[in-house]
Tab-separated table of C-alpha atoms and ligand atoms in Angstrom:
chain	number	residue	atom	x	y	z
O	1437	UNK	CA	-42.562	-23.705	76.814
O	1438	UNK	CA	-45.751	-21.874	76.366
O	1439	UNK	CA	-49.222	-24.812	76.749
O	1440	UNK	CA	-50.263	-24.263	73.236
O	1441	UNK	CA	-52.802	-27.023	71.539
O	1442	UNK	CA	-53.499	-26.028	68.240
O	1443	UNK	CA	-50.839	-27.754	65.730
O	1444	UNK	CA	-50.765	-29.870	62.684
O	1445	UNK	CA	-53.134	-32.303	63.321
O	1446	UNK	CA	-53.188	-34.280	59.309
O	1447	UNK	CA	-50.992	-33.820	56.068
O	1448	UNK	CA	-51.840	-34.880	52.942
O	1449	UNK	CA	-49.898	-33.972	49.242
O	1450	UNK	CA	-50.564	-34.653	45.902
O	1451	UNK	CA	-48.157	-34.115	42.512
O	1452	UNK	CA	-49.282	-35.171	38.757
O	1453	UNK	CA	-48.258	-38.597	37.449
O	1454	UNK	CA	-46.542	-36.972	34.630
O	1455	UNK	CA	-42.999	-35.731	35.304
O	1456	UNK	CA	-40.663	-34.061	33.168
O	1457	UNK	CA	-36.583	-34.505	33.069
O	1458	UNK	CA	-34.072	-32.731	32.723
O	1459	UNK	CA	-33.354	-34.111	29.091
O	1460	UNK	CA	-37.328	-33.477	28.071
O	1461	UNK	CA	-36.159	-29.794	28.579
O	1462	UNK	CA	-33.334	-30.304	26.681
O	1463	UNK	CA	-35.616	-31.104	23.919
O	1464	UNK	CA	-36.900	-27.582	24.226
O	1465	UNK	CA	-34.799	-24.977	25.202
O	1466	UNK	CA	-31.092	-24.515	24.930
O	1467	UNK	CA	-30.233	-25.842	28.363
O	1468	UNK	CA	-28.184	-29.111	29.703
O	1469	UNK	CA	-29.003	-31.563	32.759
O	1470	UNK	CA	-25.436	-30.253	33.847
O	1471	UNK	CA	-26.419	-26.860	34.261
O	1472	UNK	CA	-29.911	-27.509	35.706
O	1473	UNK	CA	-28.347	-29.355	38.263
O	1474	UNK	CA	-25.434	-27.482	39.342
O	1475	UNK	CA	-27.269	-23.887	39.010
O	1476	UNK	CA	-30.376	-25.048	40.870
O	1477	UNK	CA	-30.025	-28.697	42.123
O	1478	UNK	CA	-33.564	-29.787	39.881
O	1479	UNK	CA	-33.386	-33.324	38.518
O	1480	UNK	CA	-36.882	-33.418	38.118
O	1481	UNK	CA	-40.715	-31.867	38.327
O	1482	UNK	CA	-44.301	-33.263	37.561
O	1483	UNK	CA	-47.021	-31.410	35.583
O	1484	UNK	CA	-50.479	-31.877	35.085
O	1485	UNK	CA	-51.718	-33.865	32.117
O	1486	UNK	CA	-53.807	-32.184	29.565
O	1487	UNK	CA	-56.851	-33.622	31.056
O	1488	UNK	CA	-55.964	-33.022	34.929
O	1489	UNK	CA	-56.524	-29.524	36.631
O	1490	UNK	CA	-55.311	-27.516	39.790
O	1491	UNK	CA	-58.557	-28.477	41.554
O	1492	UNK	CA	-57.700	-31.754	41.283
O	1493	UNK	CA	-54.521	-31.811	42.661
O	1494	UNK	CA	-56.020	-29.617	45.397
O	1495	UNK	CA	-58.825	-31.950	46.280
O	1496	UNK	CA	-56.915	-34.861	46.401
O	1497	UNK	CA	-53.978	-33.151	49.035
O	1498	UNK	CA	-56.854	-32.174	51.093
O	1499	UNK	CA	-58.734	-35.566	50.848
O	1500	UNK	CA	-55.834	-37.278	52.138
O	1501	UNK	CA	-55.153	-34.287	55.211
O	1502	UNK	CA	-58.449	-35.061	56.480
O	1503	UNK	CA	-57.786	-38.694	56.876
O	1504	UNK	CA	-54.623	-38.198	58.064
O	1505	UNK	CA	-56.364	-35.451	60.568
O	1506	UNK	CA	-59.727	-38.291	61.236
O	1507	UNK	CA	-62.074	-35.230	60.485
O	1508	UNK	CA	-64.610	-35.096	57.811
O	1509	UNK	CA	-65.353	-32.190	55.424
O	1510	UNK	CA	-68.689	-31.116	57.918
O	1511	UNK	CA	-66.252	-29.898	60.289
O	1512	UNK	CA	-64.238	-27.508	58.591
O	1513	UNK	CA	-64.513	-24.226	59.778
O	1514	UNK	CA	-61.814	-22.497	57.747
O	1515	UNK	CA	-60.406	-23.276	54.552
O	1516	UNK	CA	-57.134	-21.286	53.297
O	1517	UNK	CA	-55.361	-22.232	49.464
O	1518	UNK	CA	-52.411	-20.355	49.323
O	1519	UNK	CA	-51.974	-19.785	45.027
O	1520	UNK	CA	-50.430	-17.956	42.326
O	1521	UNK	CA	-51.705	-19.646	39.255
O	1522	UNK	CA	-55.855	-19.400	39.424
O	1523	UNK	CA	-56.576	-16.723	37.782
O	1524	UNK	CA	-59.915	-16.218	37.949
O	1525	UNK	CA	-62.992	-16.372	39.955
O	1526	UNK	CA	-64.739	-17.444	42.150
O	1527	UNK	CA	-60.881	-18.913	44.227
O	1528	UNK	CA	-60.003	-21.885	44.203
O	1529	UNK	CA	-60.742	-22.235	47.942
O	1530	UNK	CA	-64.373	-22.011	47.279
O	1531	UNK	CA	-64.271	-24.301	44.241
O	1532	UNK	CA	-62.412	-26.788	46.858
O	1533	UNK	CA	-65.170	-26.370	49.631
O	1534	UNK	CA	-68.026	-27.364	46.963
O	1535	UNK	CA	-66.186	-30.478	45.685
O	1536	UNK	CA	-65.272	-31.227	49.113
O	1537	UNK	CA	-68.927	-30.174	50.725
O	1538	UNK	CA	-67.486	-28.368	53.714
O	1539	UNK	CA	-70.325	-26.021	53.169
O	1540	UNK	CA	-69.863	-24.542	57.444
O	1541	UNK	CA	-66.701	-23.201	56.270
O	1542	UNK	CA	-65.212	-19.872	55.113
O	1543	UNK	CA	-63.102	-20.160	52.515
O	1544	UNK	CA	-60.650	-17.892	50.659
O	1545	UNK	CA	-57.141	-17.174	48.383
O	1546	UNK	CA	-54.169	-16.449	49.923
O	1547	UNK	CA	-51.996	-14.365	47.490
O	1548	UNK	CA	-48.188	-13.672	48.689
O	1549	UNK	CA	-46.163	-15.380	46.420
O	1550	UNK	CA	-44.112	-18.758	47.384
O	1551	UNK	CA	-45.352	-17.679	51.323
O	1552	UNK	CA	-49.063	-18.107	50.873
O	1553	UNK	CA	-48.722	-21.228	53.016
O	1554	UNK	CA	-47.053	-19.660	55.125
O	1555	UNK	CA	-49.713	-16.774	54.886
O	1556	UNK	CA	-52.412	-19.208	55.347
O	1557	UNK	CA	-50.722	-21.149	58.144
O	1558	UNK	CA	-50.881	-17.808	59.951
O	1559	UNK	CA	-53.739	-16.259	58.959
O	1560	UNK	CA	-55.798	-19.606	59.983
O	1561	UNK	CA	-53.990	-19.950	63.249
O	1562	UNK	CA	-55.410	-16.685	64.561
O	1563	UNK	CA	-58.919	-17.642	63.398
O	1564	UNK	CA	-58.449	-20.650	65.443
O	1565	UNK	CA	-56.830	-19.114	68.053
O	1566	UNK	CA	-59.226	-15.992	68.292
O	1567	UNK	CA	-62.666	-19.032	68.336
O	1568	UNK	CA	-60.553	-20.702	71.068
O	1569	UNK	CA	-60.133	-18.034	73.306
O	1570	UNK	CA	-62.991	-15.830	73.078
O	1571	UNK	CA	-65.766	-17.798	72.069
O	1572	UNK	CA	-64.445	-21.210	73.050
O	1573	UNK	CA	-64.780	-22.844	70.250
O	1574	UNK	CA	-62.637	-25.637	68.672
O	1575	UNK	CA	-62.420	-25.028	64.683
O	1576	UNK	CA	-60.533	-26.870	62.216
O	1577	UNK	CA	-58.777	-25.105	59.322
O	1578	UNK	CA	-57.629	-26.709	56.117
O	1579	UNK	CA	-54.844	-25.006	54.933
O	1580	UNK	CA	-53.571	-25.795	51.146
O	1581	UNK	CA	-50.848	-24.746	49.190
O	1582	UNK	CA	-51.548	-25.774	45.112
O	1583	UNK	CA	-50.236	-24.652	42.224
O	1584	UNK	CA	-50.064	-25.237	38.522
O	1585	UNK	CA	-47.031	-23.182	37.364
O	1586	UNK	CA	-47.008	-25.165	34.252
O	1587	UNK	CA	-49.931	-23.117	32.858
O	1588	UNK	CA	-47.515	-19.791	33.879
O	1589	UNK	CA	-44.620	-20.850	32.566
O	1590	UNK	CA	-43.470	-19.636	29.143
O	1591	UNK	CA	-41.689	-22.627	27.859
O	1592	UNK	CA	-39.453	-21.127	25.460
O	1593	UNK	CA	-37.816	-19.410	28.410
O	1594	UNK	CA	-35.074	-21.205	29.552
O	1595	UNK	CA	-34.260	-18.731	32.513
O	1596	UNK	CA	-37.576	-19.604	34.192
O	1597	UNK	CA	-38.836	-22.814	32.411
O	1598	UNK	CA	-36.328	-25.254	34.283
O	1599	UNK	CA	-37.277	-24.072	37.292
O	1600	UNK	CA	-40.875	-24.612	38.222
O	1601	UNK	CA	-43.229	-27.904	38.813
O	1602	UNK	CA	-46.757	-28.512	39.872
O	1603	UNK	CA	-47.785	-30.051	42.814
O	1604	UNK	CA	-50.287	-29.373	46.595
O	1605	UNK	CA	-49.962	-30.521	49.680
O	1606	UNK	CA	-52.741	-29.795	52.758
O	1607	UNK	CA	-53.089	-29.441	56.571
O	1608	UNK	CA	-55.613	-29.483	58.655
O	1609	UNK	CA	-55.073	-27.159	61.884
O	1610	UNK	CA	-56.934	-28.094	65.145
O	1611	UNK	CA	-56.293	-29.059	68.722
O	1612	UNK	CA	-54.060	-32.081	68.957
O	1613	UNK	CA	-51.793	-33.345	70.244
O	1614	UNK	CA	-49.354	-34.617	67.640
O	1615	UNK	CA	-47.788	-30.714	67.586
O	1616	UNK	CA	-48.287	-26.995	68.091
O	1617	UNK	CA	-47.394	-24.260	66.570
O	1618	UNK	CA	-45.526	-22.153	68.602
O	1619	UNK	CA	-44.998	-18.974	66.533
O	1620	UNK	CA	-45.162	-17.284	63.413
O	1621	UNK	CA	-43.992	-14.191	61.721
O	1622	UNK	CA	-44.627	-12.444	58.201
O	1623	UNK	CA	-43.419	-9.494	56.276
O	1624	UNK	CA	-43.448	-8.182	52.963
O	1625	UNK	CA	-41.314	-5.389	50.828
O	1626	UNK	CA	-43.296	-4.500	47.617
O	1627	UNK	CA	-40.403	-2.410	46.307
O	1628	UNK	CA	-38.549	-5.742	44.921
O	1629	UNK	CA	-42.294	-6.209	42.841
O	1630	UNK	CA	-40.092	-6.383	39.805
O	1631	UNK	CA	-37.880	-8.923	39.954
O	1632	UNK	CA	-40.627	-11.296	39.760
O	1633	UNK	CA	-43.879	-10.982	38.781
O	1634	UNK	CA	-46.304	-12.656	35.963
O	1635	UNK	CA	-47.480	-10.536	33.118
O	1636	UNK	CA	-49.956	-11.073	30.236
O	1637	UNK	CA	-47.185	-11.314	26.710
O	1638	UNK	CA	-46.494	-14.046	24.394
O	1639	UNK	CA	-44.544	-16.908	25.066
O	1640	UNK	CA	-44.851	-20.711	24.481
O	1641	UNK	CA	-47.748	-22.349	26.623
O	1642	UNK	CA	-48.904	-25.988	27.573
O	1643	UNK	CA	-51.501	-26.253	24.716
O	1644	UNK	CA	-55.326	-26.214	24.443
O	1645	UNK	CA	-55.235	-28.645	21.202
O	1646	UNK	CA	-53.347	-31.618	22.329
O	1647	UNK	CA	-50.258	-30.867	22.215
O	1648	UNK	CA	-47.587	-30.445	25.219
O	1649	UNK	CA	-45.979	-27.381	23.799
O	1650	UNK	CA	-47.489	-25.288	21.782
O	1651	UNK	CA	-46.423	-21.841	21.087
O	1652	UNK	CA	-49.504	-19.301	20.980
O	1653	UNK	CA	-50.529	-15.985	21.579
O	1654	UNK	CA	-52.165	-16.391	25.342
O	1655	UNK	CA	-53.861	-13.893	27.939
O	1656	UNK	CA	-52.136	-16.092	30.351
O	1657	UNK	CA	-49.995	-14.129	32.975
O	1658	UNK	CA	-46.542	-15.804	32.259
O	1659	UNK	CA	-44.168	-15.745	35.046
O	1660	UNK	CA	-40.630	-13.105	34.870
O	1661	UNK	CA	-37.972	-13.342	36.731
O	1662	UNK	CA	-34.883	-11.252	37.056
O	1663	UNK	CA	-32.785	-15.242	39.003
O	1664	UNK	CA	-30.224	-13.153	39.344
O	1665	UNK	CA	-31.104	-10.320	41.129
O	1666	UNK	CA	-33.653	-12.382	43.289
O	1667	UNK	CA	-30.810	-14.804	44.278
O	1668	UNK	CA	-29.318	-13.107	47.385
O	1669	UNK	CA	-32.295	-11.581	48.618
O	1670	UNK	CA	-34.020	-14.739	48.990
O	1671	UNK	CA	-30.847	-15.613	51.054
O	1672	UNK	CA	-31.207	-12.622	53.435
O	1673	UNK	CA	-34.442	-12.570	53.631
O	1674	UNK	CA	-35.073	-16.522	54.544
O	1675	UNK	CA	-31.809	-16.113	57.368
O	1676	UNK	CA	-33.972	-13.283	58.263
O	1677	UNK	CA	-37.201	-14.895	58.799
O	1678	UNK	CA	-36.110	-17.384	60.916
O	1679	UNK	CA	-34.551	-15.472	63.453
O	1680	UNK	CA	-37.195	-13.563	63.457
O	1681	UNK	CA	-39.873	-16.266	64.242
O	1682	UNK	CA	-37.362	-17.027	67.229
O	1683	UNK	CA	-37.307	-13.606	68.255
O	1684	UNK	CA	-41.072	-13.402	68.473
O	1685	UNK	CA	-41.446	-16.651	70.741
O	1686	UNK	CA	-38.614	-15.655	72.898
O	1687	UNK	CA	-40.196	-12.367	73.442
O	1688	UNK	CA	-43.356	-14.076	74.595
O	1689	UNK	CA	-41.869	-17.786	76.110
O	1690	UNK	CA	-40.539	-18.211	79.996
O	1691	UNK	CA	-37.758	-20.260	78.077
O	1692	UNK	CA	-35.226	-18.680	75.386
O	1693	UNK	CA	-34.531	-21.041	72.334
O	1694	UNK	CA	-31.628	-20.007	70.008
O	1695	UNK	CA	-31.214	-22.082	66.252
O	1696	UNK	CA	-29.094	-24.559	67.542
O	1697	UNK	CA	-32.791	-25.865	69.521
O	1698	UNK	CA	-34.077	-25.944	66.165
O	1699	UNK	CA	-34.314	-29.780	65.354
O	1700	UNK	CA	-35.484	-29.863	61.823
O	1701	UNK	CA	-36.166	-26.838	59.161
O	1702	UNK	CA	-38.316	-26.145	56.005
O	1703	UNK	CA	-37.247	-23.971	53.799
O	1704	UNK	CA	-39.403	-23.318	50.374
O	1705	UNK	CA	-37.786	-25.568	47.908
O	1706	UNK	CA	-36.749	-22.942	45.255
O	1707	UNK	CA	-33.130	-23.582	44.590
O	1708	UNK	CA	-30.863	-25.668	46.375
O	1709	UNK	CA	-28.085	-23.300	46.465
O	1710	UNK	CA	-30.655	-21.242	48.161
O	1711	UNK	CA	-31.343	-23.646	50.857
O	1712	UNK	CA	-27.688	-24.561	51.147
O	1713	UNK	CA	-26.763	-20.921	51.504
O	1714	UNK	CA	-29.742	-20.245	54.016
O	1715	UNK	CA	-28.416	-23.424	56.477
O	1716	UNK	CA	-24.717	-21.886	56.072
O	1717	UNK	CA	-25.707	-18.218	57.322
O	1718	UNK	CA	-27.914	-20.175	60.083
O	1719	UNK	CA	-25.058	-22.499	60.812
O	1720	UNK	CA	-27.621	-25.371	60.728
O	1721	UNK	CA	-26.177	-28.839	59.341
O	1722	UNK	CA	-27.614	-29.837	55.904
O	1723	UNK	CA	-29.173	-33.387	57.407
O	1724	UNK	CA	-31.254	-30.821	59.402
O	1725	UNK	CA	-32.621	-28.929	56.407
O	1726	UNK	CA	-35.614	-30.663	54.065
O	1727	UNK	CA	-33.803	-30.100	50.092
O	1728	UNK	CA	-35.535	-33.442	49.025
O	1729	UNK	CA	-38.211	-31.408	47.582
O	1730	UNK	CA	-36.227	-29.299	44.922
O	1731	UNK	CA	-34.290	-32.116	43.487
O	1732	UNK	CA	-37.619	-34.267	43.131
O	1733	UNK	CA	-40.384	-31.579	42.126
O	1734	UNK	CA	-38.374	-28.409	41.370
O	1735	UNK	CA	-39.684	-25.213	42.778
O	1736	UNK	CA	-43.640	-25.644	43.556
O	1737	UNK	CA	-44.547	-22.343	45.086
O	1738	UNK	CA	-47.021	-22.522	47.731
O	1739	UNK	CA	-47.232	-26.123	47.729
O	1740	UNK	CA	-42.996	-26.660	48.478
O	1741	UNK	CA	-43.324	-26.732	51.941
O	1742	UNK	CA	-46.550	-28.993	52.805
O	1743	UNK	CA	-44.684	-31.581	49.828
O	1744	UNK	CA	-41.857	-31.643	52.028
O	1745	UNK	CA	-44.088	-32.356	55.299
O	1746	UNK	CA	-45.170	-35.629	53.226
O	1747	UNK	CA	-41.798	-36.681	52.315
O	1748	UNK	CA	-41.125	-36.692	55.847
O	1749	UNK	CA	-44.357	-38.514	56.452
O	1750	UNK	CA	-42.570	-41.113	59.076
O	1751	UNK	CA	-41.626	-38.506	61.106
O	1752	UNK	CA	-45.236	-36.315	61.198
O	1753	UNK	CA	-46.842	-39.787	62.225
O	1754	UNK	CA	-44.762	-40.978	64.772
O	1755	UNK	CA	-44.089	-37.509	66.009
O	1756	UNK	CA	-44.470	-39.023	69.513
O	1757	UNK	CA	-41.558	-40.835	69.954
O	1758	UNK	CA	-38.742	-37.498	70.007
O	1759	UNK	CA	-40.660	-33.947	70.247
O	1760	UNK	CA	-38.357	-31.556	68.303
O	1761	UNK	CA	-38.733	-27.887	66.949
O	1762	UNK	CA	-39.297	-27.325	63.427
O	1763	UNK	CA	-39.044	-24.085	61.108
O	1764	UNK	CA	-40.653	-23.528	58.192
O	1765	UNK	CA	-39.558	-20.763	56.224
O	1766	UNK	CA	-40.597	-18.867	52.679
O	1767	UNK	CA	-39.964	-16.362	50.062
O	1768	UNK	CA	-41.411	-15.107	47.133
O	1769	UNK	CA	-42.483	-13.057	45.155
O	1770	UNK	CA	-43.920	-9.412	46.421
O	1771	UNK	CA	-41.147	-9.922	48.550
O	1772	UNK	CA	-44.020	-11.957	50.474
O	1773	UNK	CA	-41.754	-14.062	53.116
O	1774	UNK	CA	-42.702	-15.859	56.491
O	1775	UNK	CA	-42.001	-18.630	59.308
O	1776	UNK	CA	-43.211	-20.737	61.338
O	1777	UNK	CA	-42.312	-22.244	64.305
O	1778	UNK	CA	-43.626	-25.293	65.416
O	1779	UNK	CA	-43.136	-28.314	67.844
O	1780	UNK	CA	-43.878	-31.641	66.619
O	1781	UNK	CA	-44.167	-34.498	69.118
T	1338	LIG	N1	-29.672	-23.448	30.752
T	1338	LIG	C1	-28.472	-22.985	30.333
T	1338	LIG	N2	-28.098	-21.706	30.500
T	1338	LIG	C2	-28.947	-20.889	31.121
T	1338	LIG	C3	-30.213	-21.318	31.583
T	1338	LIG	C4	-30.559	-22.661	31.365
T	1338	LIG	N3	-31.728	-23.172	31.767
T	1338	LIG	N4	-30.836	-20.278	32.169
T	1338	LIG	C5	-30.011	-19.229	32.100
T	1338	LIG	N5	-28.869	-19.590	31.465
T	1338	LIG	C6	-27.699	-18.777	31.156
T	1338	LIG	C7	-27.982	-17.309	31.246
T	1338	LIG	O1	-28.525	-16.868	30.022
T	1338	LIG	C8	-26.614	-16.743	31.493
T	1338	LIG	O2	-25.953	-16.636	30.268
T	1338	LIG	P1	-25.119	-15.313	29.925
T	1338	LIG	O3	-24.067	-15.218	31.013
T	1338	LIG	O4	-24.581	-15.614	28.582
T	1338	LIG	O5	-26.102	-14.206	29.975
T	1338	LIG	C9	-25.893	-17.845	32.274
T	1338	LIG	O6	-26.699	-19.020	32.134
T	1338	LIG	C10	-25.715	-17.562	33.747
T	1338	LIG	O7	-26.886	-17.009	34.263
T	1338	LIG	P2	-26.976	-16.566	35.752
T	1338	LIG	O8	-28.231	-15.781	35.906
T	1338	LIG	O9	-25.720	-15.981	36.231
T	1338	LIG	O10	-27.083	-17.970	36.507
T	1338	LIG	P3	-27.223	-18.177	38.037
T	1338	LIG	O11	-26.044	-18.894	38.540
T	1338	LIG	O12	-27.648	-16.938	38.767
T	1338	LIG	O13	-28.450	-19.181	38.094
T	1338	LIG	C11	-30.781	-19.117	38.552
T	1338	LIG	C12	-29.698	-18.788	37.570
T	1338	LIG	C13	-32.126	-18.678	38.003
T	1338	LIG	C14	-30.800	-20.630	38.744
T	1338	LIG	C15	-30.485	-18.437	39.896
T	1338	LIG	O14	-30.218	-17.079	39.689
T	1338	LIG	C16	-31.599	-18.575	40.866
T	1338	LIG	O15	-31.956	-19.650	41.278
T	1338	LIG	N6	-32.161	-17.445	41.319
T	1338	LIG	C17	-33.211	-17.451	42.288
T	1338	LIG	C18	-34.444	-17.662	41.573
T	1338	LIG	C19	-35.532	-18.288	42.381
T	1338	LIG	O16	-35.503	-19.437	42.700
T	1338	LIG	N7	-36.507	-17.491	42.676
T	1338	LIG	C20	-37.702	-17.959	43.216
T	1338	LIG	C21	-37.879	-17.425	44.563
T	1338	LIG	S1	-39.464	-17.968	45.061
């Protein structure tokens, strides 16, 4: 194995208190726990209260990384939100570094669907990398996936509106020694643009007047998407990504590593047919593959995969004890997908 230091060094996630059933959507669209579960594998997801915002959940995820890390806001360098439901500006990465006052950091967007951790993961490694080697400098990125799909959502669609939760979840990315990453790899195929996308039209919305559900004209993007259609591609593509991440170390590593040295994978939690379909083409058992995260907080976008790190909290912590390789892999929309391959331990 290549000597490579800089790894996940802190976690940290955050989800709202409020969480909605499958019989709450029952209430509101013409839809059955049944189907929910057996189409997608969702028993639950948690959205933010009228009087709780993105940034919140944001600061919070990253609050708890930098514990977790033992580094304090001063010495963030970098600061990368992967996020597909701020639309505005300034980003939501520079709204974080304020409220956080990591004011010696850069800090910007990441926009490539479900992969902009993945995205940011990457894009922050480099930086690190690049500071390491040439100017030999440590940094420390903080690297966030957030998102607040409830404000996207068009709730009298029952196609999409079971779907989708809110949630973030945080790294910080420095030398350490708890991990490394070892590899990643992106790609993207605008042609499938599409299939899913988010589009200003009417709809029903979480309301501005009290109310859960309102239904209103809004300038609100709402989220379309042909499930369908996206289904099997997400399938390819994910089988794709990870072989591809394994390609790329190979070509570089003394050592060759096939999937079966692949100890523990994340996929993005999108559909657990998805996932299950993903670890049959990979031939990877189930027990091997995070789906935790789609049954508990449906699909969560950019935040799916750092949730799932925090669900496996035990294992980040004592990382120690048994060093294993881990995978995390995404899709989304743009077709924005990615991996990453790291070693924890
Ligand atoms: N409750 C009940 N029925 C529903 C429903 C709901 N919430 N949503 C759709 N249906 C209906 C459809 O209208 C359709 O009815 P019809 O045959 O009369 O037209 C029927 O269920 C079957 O729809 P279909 O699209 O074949 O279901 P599916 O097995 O493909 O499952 C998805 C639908 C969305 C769960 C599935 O296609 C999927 O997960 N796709 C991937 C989407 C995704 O996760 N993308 C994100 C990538 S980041």
């Amino acid at each position: 194995m290549p000597e490579q230091t800089i790894g996940i060094a802190g976690i940290g996630c955050s989800v709202p208190s409020t969480v909605l059933t499958n019989d709450d959507l029952e209430k509101l669209v013409d839809t059955s726990d049944e189907w929910i579960r057996t189409r997608t594998g969702i028993q639950t997801r948690h959205v933010l209260g009228k009087d709780e915002t993105l940034l919140d959940l944001a600061v919070e995820a990253s609050r708890r990384a930098l514990e977790d890390a033992g580094v304090t806001a001063e010495q963030i360098t970098d600061i990368r939100v992967g996020v597909n439901s701020w639309f505005r500006f300034p980003s939501l990465a520079t709204r974080l570094q304020e409220v956080l006052g990591a004011l010696g950091s850069s800090a910007s967007d990441v926009s490539a669907g479900c992969s902009g951790f993945i995205y940011g993961m990457e894009d922050a490694y480099n930086k690190l990398l690049i500071q390491k080697l040439q100017y030999h400098r440590d940094g420390v990125a903080l690297v966030v996936g957030a998102e607040a799909l409830s404000h996207i959502t068009d709730w009298s669609d029952r196609n999409t509106c079971v779907l989708f939760g809110d949630g973030a979840g945080a790294v910080v990315l420095k030398a350490t020694d708890r991990g490394a990453i070892l590899a990643t790899h992106t790609h993207a195929d605008g042609r499938y643009g599409p299939m899913l996308y988010s589009d200003p039209v009417n709809g029903s919305q979480r309301g501005d007047n009290g109310e859960w559900f309102v239904r209103r004209e809004s300038n609100w993007p709402f989220l379309h998407m042909q499930g369908r259609k996206v289904y099997p591609v997400a399938v390819e593509t994910m089988v794709r990504e990870v072989r591809a991440v394994i390609d790329k170390y190979n070509h570089a590593a003394d050592e060759q590593i096939g999937i079966e040295d692949i100890g523990y994978i994340y996929p993005h939690q999108a559909n657990l047919r998805i996932i299950e379909s993903v670890a049959k083409r990979l031939k990877a058992p189930l027990d091997r593959v995070y789906t935790n995260g789609v049954v508990r907080y449906g699909n969560t976008s950019t935040a799916s995969i750092p949730l799932g790190y925090c669900d496996n909290r035990d294992h980040f912590a004592g990382g120690g004890s048994t060093p294993r390789l881990e995978i995390d892999v995404a899709f989304g929309s743009g077709f924005a997908s990615g991996a990453i391959l790291r070693r924890v331990g």
